[in-house]
Amino acid sequence: MLAGSTSSRLGRVALTSLTSFLILAFLHWTWTGRDASDLLDNIKSYTSSTKTPPSDFIAWLRQRGISHRRHPIITIGDSNYLPALHHLRHNLDKWKFGNDLVVLCLDQECADDKSLNGWYINLDPERKVMEQVAEAKLTASMDLLRAGYNFVFLDGDVYLTGSRNPFHDMLPISNHTWDMQFQKDFELPSTDLNIGWFFARASEATKEFFYRSYQQWRVTGAWDQKIMNEVARQMEDANALKLHRLDLGRFRNYMLEDHEALLFGAEAEAAKFIADSAIIHYTCVEQGLKNYYGTTFGGSTDLTGYYSAAPAMLALANIEGTSQAILQQIAFAMQIAEDTSRALIWPHSVFMIQQRAAGDTTKYVAHTNFPAVRVVNYKHAQRLGIELLESRFIYNQKRFPGVQARQTTIDVSTQLRFRGEQRTSEDMERLKKIIHGRPPDIIPTLDFSGFHAAEYAWLRPEDVHDSIYYEITTSDYQSHVANVSKSFNALLQTTGIEEYSAAMLSQLQICRNVDWDAGCLNVCEG
């Protein structure tokens, strides 16, 4: 499974022999009903044999200068992960761990990247990719342990915030109360482990844990996290493995967080969340959005001048309405960004009115901090040729001394004159000239707060509840929202926004579940 770009056959021969031995030993143990300890003694004897040469992978590690005095930090990815991997390496460099990062690369482009220690995994096109990823994780772990390495493993959707050194939030090697340290999968009373982040000591107990997990995976083909939890539970109950579960307040599991309250509301809450976190593991976020989330919440660095040499930018503020109304406002901003050669800072949160059809009726749910990435398909929007920046770009930029762009507000309703004044064809051109004329360190921010007729606000005082999301139960709200939508659409026409942004609007995609709650792997595209 683990194959280098240029290497001998020694590692593959050793791994094949180990695999064959484990399967035969497991089957013999199963058929004869022998005690599990017999199997483990045989495994231990086999794997500790001094006659087994180091694998190609271990020899390569040593050539890269990663000796036993270091703790390799192992992750898995392909060329799609390269931007995130570069930022991960740059974050680790702050604590002098950068060269300890080792990427098990799933394609040649990743392995050839000179800024990373990339070990090529030769994937078999006839097998499922995730099956081979699980095998790579387990076999690399066994190789490392057999060679005496203590190591950290992290999934590709784990992002360091840069706020805290993760090693400072784990028990040190000098503390012998643990064999392995894991991220938690849930809060207490659950004892479940998340295998997306763990620190493994090269103890006999840890070796036994991985050999058991590997032989069970080879026989059953079950989910590697499920298997590793089962083996960990068995060994911990038998006092055969010492586990330390890491603090979820430092090693975050995103699926457990109240996103709208903590991360998409007040900036102070989001900033504290990031400052308190060593890592954020973006569980339950679909693949196409993981990098957006990771970058938004502190995962990017100033590598290649990402923040210090930022392009001219455009932003949005005070976006509200139904999904279609919000889509129109974002389409307009993207068209302005394209025409003025500015990158667009994706809106962070919007005031959203969800419309949920229920038979002959519609339920309306208000969200004061609805993630904009849940309204418009961000991954698809990235393909339209406009540079898109993460929604907290301005706050992330503040982390770098001497680098700070300033915002200036542009009231859309004033600039496009819809309050009883006759719009002219020059209004849109004037707006673009105002934006284009701003220097690069000024961020014009399109403000939609006044973009409605006075009598047609999306929410009236009687509709409002004291909560960040709630069902609107006012009896006449359905007719009210219909009138507001009609008025809003009329304003789009009279201001020229509808015509101006029609082409952009036709290219954007609305999220499939925009009017419903997000589920696991169902933020937008699920």
Coordinates of C-alpha atoms in Angstrom, one line a residue, residues 21-440:
F21 CA 0.7 -13.3 8.8
L22 CA -2.0 -11.3 10.5
I23 CA -4.9 -12.7 8.4
L24 CA -3.7 -16.3 8.8
A25 CA -3.2 -15.8 12.5
F26 CA -6.6 -14.3 12.9
L27 CA -8.4 -17.0 11.0
H28 CA -6.5 -19.7 12.9
W29 CA -7.3 -18.1 16.2
T30 CA -11.0 -17.8 15.1
W31 CA -11.2 -21.4 13.9
T32 CA -9.5 -23.0 16.9
G33 CA -11.2 -20.8 19.6
R34 CA -7.8 -19.9 21.1
D35 CA -7.5 -17.1 23.6
A36 CA -6.9 -13.6 22.1
S37 CA -3.7 -13.3 24.1
D38 CA -2.1 -16.1 22.1
L39 CA -2.7 -14.2 18.9
L40 CA -1.4 -11.0 20.4
D41 CA 1.8 -12.7 21.7
N42 CA 2.4 -14.1 18.2
I43 CA 1.8 -10.7 16.6
K44 CA 4.1 -9.0 19.2
S45 CA 6.8 -11.6 18.5
Y46 CA 6.5 -11.2 14.8
T47 CA 6.5 -7.4 14.7
S48 CA 9.3 -6.9 17.1
S49 CA 11.6 -9.2 15.2
T50 CA 15.0 -7.6 14.5
K51 CA 15.1 -9.5 11.3
T52 CA 12.4 -7.4 9.7
P53 CA 14.1 -4.6 7.8
P54 CA 12.8 -1.1 8.0
S55 CA 10.1 -0.3 5.4
D56 CA 10.7 2.0 2.5
F57 CA 8.6 4.6 4.3
I58 CA 10.7 4.6 7.5
A59 CA 13.9 4.7 5.5
W60 CA 12.6 7.7 3.5
L61 CA 11.6 9.4 6.8
R62 CA 15.1 9.1 8.1
Q63 CA 16.5 10.4 4.8
R64 CA 14.3 13.5 5.3
G65 CA 15.9 14.1 8.7
I66 CA 12.9 13.0 10.8
S67 CA 14.6 10.9 13.5
H68 CA 13.3 9.4 16.7
R69 CA 14.0 12.6 18.5
R70 CA 11.1 14.2 16.5
H71 CA 7.4 13.4 16.5
P72 CA 6.2 12.9 12.9
I73 CA 2.9 14.7 12.2
I74 CA 1.1 12.5 9.7
T75 CA -1.8 13.5 7.4
I76 CA -3.4 12.3 4.2
G77 CA -4.4 14.4 1.2
D78 CA -4.1 15.0 -2.6
S79 CA -3.4 18.0 -4.7
N80 CA -6.8 19.5 -3.9
Y81 CA -5.6 19.8 -0.3
L82 CA -2.3 21.6 -1.2
P83 CA -3.4 25.2 -0.2
A84 CA -4.6 23.9 3.2
L85 CA -1.4 21.8 3.6
H86 CA 0.8 24.7 2.9
H87 CA -1.0 26.8 5.6
L88 CA -0.7 23.8 7.9
R89 CA 3.0 23.6 7.4
H90 CA 3.4 27.3 7.8
N91 CA 1.5 27.2 11.1
L92 CA 3.6 24.3 12.4
D93 CA 6.7 26.3 11.4
K94 CA 5.8 28.8 14.2
W95 CA 6.5 26.1 16.7
K96 CA 9.5 24.5 14.8
F97 CA 7.4 21.5 13.8
G98 CA 7.1 22.3 10.1
N99 CA 9.6 19.7 8.9
D100 CA 7.9 17.0 11.0
L101 CA 4.8 17.2 8.8
V102 CA 4.5 14.2 6.5
V103 CA 1.8 13.9 3.9
L104 CA 0.6 10.6 2.6
C105 CA -0.1 11.8 -0.9
L106 CA -2.9 10.3 -3.0
D107 CA -1.6 11.7 -6.3
Q108 CA 1.7 12.6 -7.8
E109 CA 1.3 16.4 -7.8
C110 CA 1.0 16.3 -4.0
A111 CA 4.1 14.0 -3.7
D112 CA 6.1 16.3 -6.0
D113 CA 5.4 19.5 -4.0
K114 CA 8.9 20.6 -2.8
S115 CA 7.5 22.5 0.2
L116 CA 6.1 19.3 1.8
N117 CA 7.4 15.9 2.9
G118 CA 5.1 14.0 0.5
W119 CA 5.1 10.2 0.4
Y120 CA 3.3 8.8 -2.6
I121 CA 0.5 6.3 -2.1
N122 CA 0.0 4.4 -5.3
L123 CA -3.8 4.0 -5.4
D124 CA -5.4 1.0 -7.0
P125 CA -8.2 2.2 -9.4
E126 CA -10.1 -1.0 -8.8
R127 CA -10.5 -0.3 -5.1
K128 CA -12.5 2.3 -3.2
V129 CA -10.4 5.3 -2.4
M130 CA -11.6 5.6 1.2
E131 CA -10.8 1.9 1.8
Q132 CA -7.2 2.6 0.7
V133 CA -7.0 5.7 2.8
A134 CA -8.0 3.6 5.9
E135 CA -5.3 1.0 4.9
A136 CA -2.7 3.7 4.5
K137 CA -3.5 5.2 7.9
L138 CA -3.3 1.8 9.7
T139 CA -0.2 0.5 7.9
A140 CA 1.8 3.7 8.2
S141 CA 0.9 3.7 11.9
M142 CA 2.2 0.2 12.3
D143 CA 5.4 1.0 10.4
L144 CA 6.1 4.0 12.6
L145 CA 5.4 2.2 15.9
R146 CA 7.6 -0.8 14.9
A147 CA 10.4 1.6 14.1
G148 CA 9.9 3.3 17.6
Y149 CA 8.4 6.6 16.5
N150 CA 5.9 8.5 18.6
F151 CA 3.7 10.4 16.2
V152 CA 0.6 12.6 15.7
F153 CA -2.0 11.8 13.1
L154 CA -4.6 14.3 11.8
D155 CA -7.2 14.0 9.1
G156 CA -7.2 16.4 6.1
D157 CA -10.2 18.3 7.4
V158 CA -8.4 19.2 10.7
Y159 CA -7.2 22.9 10.7
L160 CA -4.8 24.5 13.2
T161 CA -6.1 27.9 14.2
G162 CA -2.6 29.1 15.0
S163 CA -3.8 30.4 18.3
R164 CA -2.4 27.6 20.4
N165 CA 0.4 25.1 20.1
P166 CA -1.5 21.8 20.1
F167 CA 1.4 20.0 21.9
H168 CA 0.9 22.3 24.8
D169 CA -2.6 21.1 25.2
M170 CA -1.7 17.4 25.1
L171 CA 0.2 15.5 27.8
P172 CA 3.9 15.3 27.1
I173 CA 5.9 12.2 26.3
S174 CA 7.5 12.5 29.7
N175 CA 4.1 11.8 31.3
H176 CA 3.7 8.0 31.3
T177 CA 0.0 7.9 32.2
W178 CA -1.0 7.4 28.5
D179 CA -0.3 5.3 25.5
M180 CA -2.6 7.3 23.1
Q181 CA -4.3 10.6 23.2
F182 CA -7.5 11.1 21.1
Q183 CA -9.9 13.9 20.2
K184 CA -13.3 13.1 21.6
D185 CA -16.2 12.3 19.3
F186 CA -18.8 13.5 21.8
E187 CA -19.0 15.1 25.2
L188 CA -19.4 13.0 28.4
P189 CA -20.9 10.5 29.2
S190 CA -19.8 9.2 25.8
T191 CA -16.3 7.8 25.7
D192 CA -16.1 7.6 21.9
L193 CA -12.9 8.6 20.2
N194 CA -12.5 10.5 17.0
I195 CA -9.6 9.2 15.0
G196 CA -9.2 12.4 13.1
W197 CA -6.6 13.6 15.7
F198 CA -4.5 11.3 17.9
F199 CA -1.0 11.2 19.5
A200 CA 0.4 7.7 19.6
R201 CA 3.3 6.6 21.9
A202 CA 5.4 3.7 20.6
S203 CA 4.5 1.5 23.5
E204 CA 3.8 -2.2 23.3
A205 CA 0.2 -1.5 24.1
T206 CA -0.1 1.0 21.3
K207 CA 1.4 -1.5 18.8
E208 CA -1.0 -4.1 20.0
F209 CA -3.9 -1.7 19.5
F210 CA -3.0 -1.0 15.9
Y211 CA -2.3 -4.6 15.0
R212 CA -5.7 -5.6 16.5
S213 CA -7.4 -2.8 14.6
Y214 CA -5.7 -3.7 11.4
Q215 CA -6.4 -7.4 11.4
Q216 CA -10.1 -6.7 12.3
W217 CA -10.3 -4.1 9.5
R218 CA -8.8 -6.6 7.0
V219 CA -11.3 -9.2 7.9
T220 CA -14.4 -7.1 8.2
G221 CA -13.8 -4.1 6.0
A222 CA -15.8 -2.0 8.5
W223 CA -15.4 1.8 9.1
D224 CA -11.9 2.3 10.6
Q225 CA -13.2 4.7 13.3
K226 CA -15.8 2.1 14.4
I227 CA -13.2 -0.6 14.6
M228 CA -10.6 1.5 16.4
N229 CA -13.2 2.5 19.0
E230 CA -14.2 -1.2 19.5
V231 CA -10.6 -2.3 20.0
A232 CA -9.8 0.7 22.3
R233 CA -12.9 -0.1 24.4
Q234 CA -11.9 -3.7 24.8
M235 CA -8.3 -3.0 25.6
E236 CA -9.1 -0.1 28.0
D237 CA -11.7 -2.2 29.8
A238 CA -9.0 -4.9 30.2
N239 CA -6.4 -2.3 31.5
A240 CA -4.3 -3.1 28.5
L241 CA -4.3 0.4 26.9
K242 CA -4.0 3.8 28.6
L243 CA -6.1 6.4 26.8
H244 CA -6.3 10.1 27.4
R245 CA -9.2 12.0 25.9
L246 CA -8.4 15.5 24.8
D247 CA -10.4 18.6 25.9
L248 CA -13.1 19.4 23.3
G249 CA -12.7 23.1 24.2
R250 CA -9.2 22.9 22.7
F251 CA -9.6 20.1 20.1
R252 CA -12.9 21.1 18.6
N253 CA -15.3 18.8 16.8
Y254 CA -17.3 21.2 14.6
M255 CA -20.4 19.0 14.4
L256 CA -21.0 19.6 18.1
E257 CA -21.0 23.4 18.0
D258 CA -24.0 25.8 17.8
H259 CA -22.7 27.4 14.6
E260 CA -25.1 30.3 14.3
A261 CA -24.7 31.3 18.0
L262 CA -21.0 30.9 18.3
L263 CA -19.4 31.4 14.9
F264 CA -21.8 33.4 12.7
G265 CA -23.1 35.9 15.2
A266 CA -21.1 38.5 17.2
E267 CA -17.5 38.7 16.1
A268 CA -16.3 38.7 19.7
E269 CA -17.8 35.1 20.1
A270 CA -16.1 33.9 17.0
A271 CA -12.8 35.4 17.9
K272 CA -12.9 33.8 21.4
F273 CA -13.8 30.5 19.9
I274 CA -10.7 30.6 17.6
A275 CA -8.4 31.9 20.4
D276 CA -9.5 29.1 22.7
S277 CA -9.0 26.3 20.0
A278 CA -5.8 24.5 19.1
I279 CA -7.5 22.7 16.2
I280 CA -11.0 22.6 14.6
H281 CA -12.0 19.3 13.0
Y282 CA -14.6 20.1 10.4
T283 CA -16.7 17.0 10.9
C284 CA -20.1 16.9 9.1
V285 CA -19.0 19.6 6.6
E286 CA -19.1 18.4 3.0
Q287 CA -15.8 18.2 1.1
G288 CA -16.3 21.2 -1.1
L289 CA -16.8 23.6 1.9
K290 CA -14.1 22.3 4.3
N291 CA -11.4 24.8 3.1
Y292 CA -13.9 27.7 3.3
Y293 CA -14.7 26.9 6.9
G294 CA -11.0 26.1 7.8
T295 CA -9.8 29.4 6.3
T296 CA -12.7 31.5 7.7
F297 CA -12.0 30.4 11.3
G298 CA -8.3 31.0 11.5
G299 CA -6.8 28.2 9.4
S300 CA -4.9 30.4 6.9
T301 CA -1.6 32.1 7.4
D302 CA 0.2 34.9 5.6
L303 CA 2.0 32.5 3.4
T304 CA 2.7 34.1 0.0
G305 CA 1.4 37.4 1.3
Y306 CA -2.2 36.1 1.4
Y307 CA -3.1 38.8 3.9
S308 CA -0.2 41.3 3.7
A309 CA -0.4 41.6 -0.1
A310 CA -4.2 41.2 -0.4
P311 CA -5.9 42.3 -3.6
A312 CA -8.3 45.2 -3.9
M313 CA -11.5 44.0 -2.2
L314 CA -15.3 44.5 -2.1
A315 CA -17.6 43.5 0.8
L316 CA -21.3 43.3 1.6
A317 CA -23.3 44.2 4.7
N318 CA -26.9 44.0 6.0
I319 CA -28.2 41.4 3.6
E320 CA -31.7 40.1 4.4
G321 CA -34.7 38.5 3.0
T322 CA -35.8 35.1 1.6
S323 CA -33.3 32.9 -0.2
Q324 CA -34.2 34.4 -3.6
A325 CA -33.8 37.9 -2.3
I326 CA -30.4 37.1 -0.8
L327 CA -29.3 35.4 -4.0
Q328 CA -30.1 38.6 -5.9
Q329 CA -28.0 40.7 -3.6
I330 CA -25.0 38.4 -3.8
A331 CA -25.3 38.2 -7.6
F332 CA -25.3 42.0 -7.8
A333 CA -22.2 42.2 -5.6
M334 CA -20.4 39.5 -7.6
Q335 CA -21.1 41.4 -10.8
I336 CA -19.8 44.7 -9.3
A337 CA -16.7 42.9 -8.1
E338 CA -16.1 41.5 -11.6
D339 CA -16.6 44.8 -13.3
T340 CA -14.4 46.7 -10.8
S341 CA -11.6 44.0 -10.7
R342 CA -12.0 43.4 -7.0
A343 CA -12.0 40.3 -5.0
L344 CA -15.2 39.7 -3.1
I345 CA -15.2 39.0 0.6
W346 CA -18.0 36.4 0.9
P347 CA -20.8 37.6 3.3
H348 CA -20.5 36.0 6.7
S349 CA -24.1 35.8 7.9
V350 CA -27.4 37.1 6.6
F351 CA -30.8 37.8 8.1
M352 CA -32.7 34.9 6.5
I353 CA -36.4 34.1 6.3
Q354 CA -36.8 30.4 5.6
Q355 CA -39.9 29.3 3.8
R356 CA -40.8 25.7 4.6
A357 CA -43.7 24.2 2.7
A358 CA -45.8 21.9 4.8
G359 CA -48.8 20.6 2.8
D360 CA -51.1 23.5 1.9
T361 CA -49.3 25.9 4.3
T362 CA -45.8 27.4 4.7
K363 CA -43.9 27.7 7.9
Y364 CA -41.6 30.8 8.2
V365 CA -38.4 30.6 10.3
A366 CA -36.3 33.7 10.9
H367 CA -32.5 33.4 11.4
T368 CA -30.6 36.5 12.5
N369 CA -27.2 34.8 12.0
F370 CA -27.7 32.5 9.0
P371 CA -24.4 31.5 7.3
A372 CA -24.4 33.0 3.8
V373 CA -22.5 29.8 2.7
R374 CA -25.8 28.0 3.4
V375 CA -27.7 30.2 0.9
V376 CA -25.5 30.3 -2.2
N377 CA -23.3 27.4 -3.3
Y378 CA -19.8 28.7 -2.6
K379 CA -17.9 25.9 -4.3
H380 CA -19.8 26.5 -7.5
A381 CA -19.4 30.3 -7.2
Q382 CA -15.6 29.9 -7.0
R383 CA -15.6 28.6 -10.6
L384 CA -17.0 31.8 -12.0
G385 CA -13.7 33.6 -12.4
I386 CA -14.1 36.1 -9.5
E387 CA -11.7 35.8 -6.6
L388 CA -13.6 35.0 -3.5
L389 CA -12.1 35.5 0.0
E390 CA -13.3 33.9 3.3
S391 CA -16.0 35.8 5.1
R392 CA -13.8 36.7 8.1
F393 CA -10.9 37.9 5.9
I394 CA -10.8 41.4 7.5
Y395 CA -10.6 39.9 11.1
N396 CA -8.1 37.2 10.1
Q397 CA -5.9 39.9 8.5
K398 CA -5.7 41.8 11.8
R399 CA -3.5 39.0 13.2
F400 CA -0.6 40.3 11.1
P401 CA 1.0 43.5 12.4
G402 CA 1.1 46.5 10.1
V403 CA -1.5 45.0 7.8
Q404 CA -5.0 46.4 7.9
A405 CA -7.4 47.4 5.2
R406 CA -10.2 49.8 6.1
Q407 CA -13.9 49.6 5.2
T408 CA -16.1 52.3 3.8
T409 CA -19.8 52.0 3.5
I410 CA -21.7 52.6 0.3
D411 CA -25.5 52.8 0.7
V412 CA -26.9 50.9 -2.3
S413 CA -30.4 52.5 -2.0
T414 CA -28.9 56.0 -2.0
Q415 CA -26.5 55.5 -4.8
L416 CA -29.2 53.9 -7.1
R417 CA -31.8 56.5 -6.1
F418 CA -35.1 54.6 -5.8
R419 CA -36.9 56.8 -3.3
G420 CA -39.2 58.6 -5.7
E421 CA -36.4 59.9 -7.8
Q422 CA -36.0 59.1 -11.5
R423 CA -33.2 56.6 -12.0
T424 CA -30.8 57.3 -14.9
S425 CA -28.6 55.0 -16.9
E426 CA -25.6 56.7 -15.4
D427 CA -26.4 55.6 -11.8
M428 CA -24.8 52.2 -12.1
E429 CA -21.8 53.5 -13.9
R430 CA -21.3 56.2 -11.2
L431 CA -21.5 53.4 -8.5
K432 CA -18.8 51.4 -10.3
K433 CA -16.6 54.4 -10.7
I434 CA -16.9 55.2 -6.9
I435 CA -15.8 51.6 -6.1
H436 CA -13.1 51.5 -8.8
G437 CA -11.7 54.8 -7.5
R438 CA -11.1 53.6 -4.0
P439 CA -7.4 52.7 -3.2
P440 CA -6.6 49.0 -2.6

